């Protein structure tokens, strides 16, 4: 379902608050049906906070964003999908 929404319904991200509501739904589904993934998400967030000087803030499209200063280095979706930004040389 997530892939379908990202590919076919991307335009919905322009509607205020809708991305956050969708991500909240993903988080609720993860809490109800995939507890091990939820624990892994919490473990990852705690490890990042302890080891690095990274700020954790709400992401503009829902989920949790990880920032160094004002630069976003990645974000974690409510279903556990982690998007990290890497340099062009690593792509």
PDB file of C-alpha atoms in Angstrom:
ATOM      1  CA  UNK A   1       0.000   0.000   0.000  1.00  0.00           C
ATOM      2  CA  UNK A   2       2.822   2.426   0.880  1.00  0.00           C
ATOM      3  CA  UNK A   3       4.463   2.017  -2.542  1.00  0.00           C
ATOM      4  CA  UNK A   4       1.138   2.596  -4.288  1.00  0.00           C
ATOM      5  CA  UNK A   5       0.516   5.798  -2.351  1.00  0.00           C
ATOM      6  CA  UNK A   6       4.042   7.081  -2.992  1.00  0.00           C
ATOM      7  CA  UNK A   7       3.921   6.329  -6.727  1.00  0.00           C
ATOM      8  CA  UNK A   8       0.319   7.070  -7.688  1.00  0.00           C
ATOM      9  CA  UNK A   9      -0.946   9.507  -5.066  1.00  0.00           C
ATOM     10  CA  UNK A  10       2.149  11.656  -4.543  1.00  0.00           C
ATOM     11  CA  UNK A  11       0.127  14.797  -5.356  1.00  0.00           C
ATOM     12  CA  UNK A  12      -1.808  14.317  -2.099  1.00  0.00           C
ATOM     13  CA  UNK A  13       1.339  15.365  -0.208  1.00  0.00           C
ATOM     14  CA  UNK A  14       0.562  18.963  -1.200  1.00  0.00           C
ATOM     15  CA  UNK A  15      -2.633  18.975   0.867  1.00  0.00           C
ATOM     16  CA  UNK A  16      -1.862  20.401   4.329  1.00  0.00           C
ATOM     17  CA  UNK A  17      -1.849  17.892   7.215  1.00  0.00           C
ATOM     18  CA  UNK A  18      -2.731  14.915   4.979  1.00  0.00           C
ATOM     19  CA  UNK A  19       0.830  13.460   4.909  1.00  0.00           C
ATOM     20  CA  UNK A  20       0.995  13.611   8.708  1.00  0.00           C
ATOM     21  CA  UNK A  21      -2.373  11.860   9.021  1.00  0.00           C
ATOM     22  CA  UNK A  22      -1.285   9.142   6.588  1.00  0.00           C
ATOM     23  CA  UNK A  23       1.962   8.595   8.495  1.00  0.00           C
ATOM     24  CA  UNK A  24       0.055   8.493  11.791  1.00  0.00           C
ATOM     25  CA  UNK A  25      -2.085   5.729  10.278  1.00  0.00           C
ATOM     26  CA  UNK A  26       1.076   3.846   9.321  1.00  0.00           C
ATOM     27  CA  UNK A  27       2.363   4.216  12.886  1.00  0.00           C
ATOM     28  CA  UNK A  28      -0.906   2.937  14.368  1.00  0.00           C
ATOM     29  CA  UNK A  29      -0.846  -0.073  12.032  1.00  0.00           C
ATOM     30  CA  UNK A  30       2.765  -0.757  13.028  1.00  0.00           C
ATOM     31  CA  UNK A  31       1.873  -0.514  16.731  1.00  0.00           C
ATOM     32  CA  UNK A  32      -1.048  -2.915  16.333  1.00  0.00           C
ATOM     33  CA  UNK A  33       0.344  -5.475  13.911  1.00  0.00           C
ATOM     34  CA  UNK A  34       4.153  -5.346  13.940  1.00  0.00           C
ATOM     35  CA  UNK A  35       5.535  -4.871  17.455  1.00  0.00           C
ATOM     36  CA  UNK A  36       9.070  -6.096  16.592  1.00  0.00           C
ATOM     37  CA  UNK A  37       9.358  -3.404  13.909  1.00  0.00           C
ATOM     38  CA  UNK A  38       8.137  -0.770  16.368  1.00  0.00           C
ATOM     39  CA  UNK A  39      10.789  -1.868  18.883  1.00  0.00           C
ATOM     40  CA  UNK A  40      13.446  -1.689  16.149  1.00  0.00           C
ATOM     41  CA  UNK A  41      12.324   1.838  15.260  1.00  0.00           C
ATOM     42  CA  UNK A  42      12.546   2.928  18.902  1.00  0.00           C
ATOM     43  CA  UNK A  43      15.954   1.275  19.292  1.00  0.00           C
ATOM     44  CA  UNK A  44      17.244   3.058  16.196  1.00  0.00           C
ATOM     45  CA  UNK A  45      15.978   6.454  17.359  1.00  0.00           C
ATOM     46  CA  UNK A  46      17.489   5.997  20.823  1.00  0.00           C
ATOM     47  CA  UNK A  47      20.843   4.861  19.408  1.00  0.00           C
ATOM     48  CA  UNK A  48      21.027   7.840  17.070  1.00  0.00           C
ATOM     49  CA  UNK A  49      20.188  10.263  19.862  1.00  0.00           C
ATOM     50  CA  UNK A  50      22.756   8.787  22.254  1.00  0.00           C
ATOM     51  CA  UNK A  51      25.655   8.505  19.839  1.00  0.00           C
ATOM     52  CA  UNK A  52      25.376  11.578  17.633  1.00  0.00           C
ATOM     53  CA  UNK A  53      24.465  15.226  18.051  1.00  0.00           C
ATOM     54  CA  UNK A  54      21.434  14.875  15.832  1.00  0.00           C
ATOM     55  CA  UNK A  55      18.170  16.666  16.476  1.00  0.00           C
ATOM     56  CA  UNK A  56      14.926  14.785  16.108  1.00  0.00           C
ATOM     57  CA  UNK A  57      11.988  16.795  14.739  1.00  0.00           C
ATOM     58  CA  UNK A  58       8.692  16.110  12.985  1.00  0.00           C
ATOM     59  CA  UNK A  59       9.217  15.604   9.262  1.00  0.00           C
ATOM     60  CA  UNK A  60       7.285  17.796   6.827  1.00  0.00           C
ATOM     61  CA  UNK A  61       5.618  14.743   5.254  1.00  0.00           C
ATOM     62  CA  UNK A  62       5.003  12.891   8.523  1.00  0.00           C
ATOM     63  CA  UNK A  63       7.292  10.655  10.518  1.00  0.00           C
ATOM     64  CA  UNK A  64      10.431  11.682  12.358  1.00  0.00           C
ATOM     65  CA  UNK A  65      13.164  13.748  10.729  1.00  0.00           C
ATOM     66  CA  UNK A  66      16.815  13.660  11.785  1.00  0.00           C
ATOM     67  CA  UNK A  67      18.661  16.963  11.462  1.00  0.00           C
ATOM     68  CA  UNK A  68      22.158  18.323  11.919  1.00  0.00           C
ATOM     69  CA  UNK A  69      21.518  22.018  12.378  1.00  0.00           C
ATOM     70  CA  UNK A  70      18.977  22.898   9.711  1.00  0.00           C
ATOM     71  CA  UNK A  71      20.046  20.135   7.312  1.00  0.00           C
ATOM     72  CA  UNK A  72      17.917  17.011   7.198  1.00  0.00           C
ATOM     73  CA  UNK A  73      20.000  13.850   6.942  1.00  0.00           C
ATOM     74  CA  UNK A  74      17.117  11.389   6.913  1.00  0.00           C
ATOM     75  CA  UNK A  75      13.686  10.491   8.186  1.00  0.00           C
ATOM     76  CA  UNK A  76      11.816   7.501   9.558  1.00  0.00           C
ATOM     77  CA  UNK A  77       8.295   6.745   8.351  1.00  0.00           C
ATOM     78  CA  UNK A  78       5.551   5.320  10.571  1.00  0.00           C
ATOM     79  CA  UNK A  79       5.898   1.907   8.928  1.00  0.00           C
ATOM     80  CA  UNK A  80       9.616   1.721   9.748  1.00  0.00           C
ATOM     81  CA  UNK A  81      10.955   2.734   6.337  1.00  0.00           C
ATOM     82  CA  UNK A  82      14.145   4.733   6.839  1.00  0.00           C
ATOM     83  CA  UNK A  83      15.228   7.247   4.201  1.00  0.00           C
ATOM     84  CA  UNK A  84      18.811   8.463   4.596  1.00  0.00           C
ATOM     85  CA  UNK A  85      20.460  11.079   2.433  1.00  0.00           C
ATOM     86  CA  UNK A  86      23.862  10.120   1.087  1.00  0.00           C
ATOM     87  CA  UNK A  87      26.242  12.028  -1.120  1.00  0.00           C
ATOM     88  CA  UNK A  88      26.121  11.752  -4.896  1.00  0.00           C
ATOM     89  CA  UNK A  89      29.341   9.724  -4.892  1.00  0.00           C
ATOM     90  CA  UNK A  90      27.579   6.929  -2.945  1.00  0.00           C
ATOM     91  CA  UNK A  91      24.536   6.622  -5.220  1.00  0.00           C
TER      92      UNK A  91
END
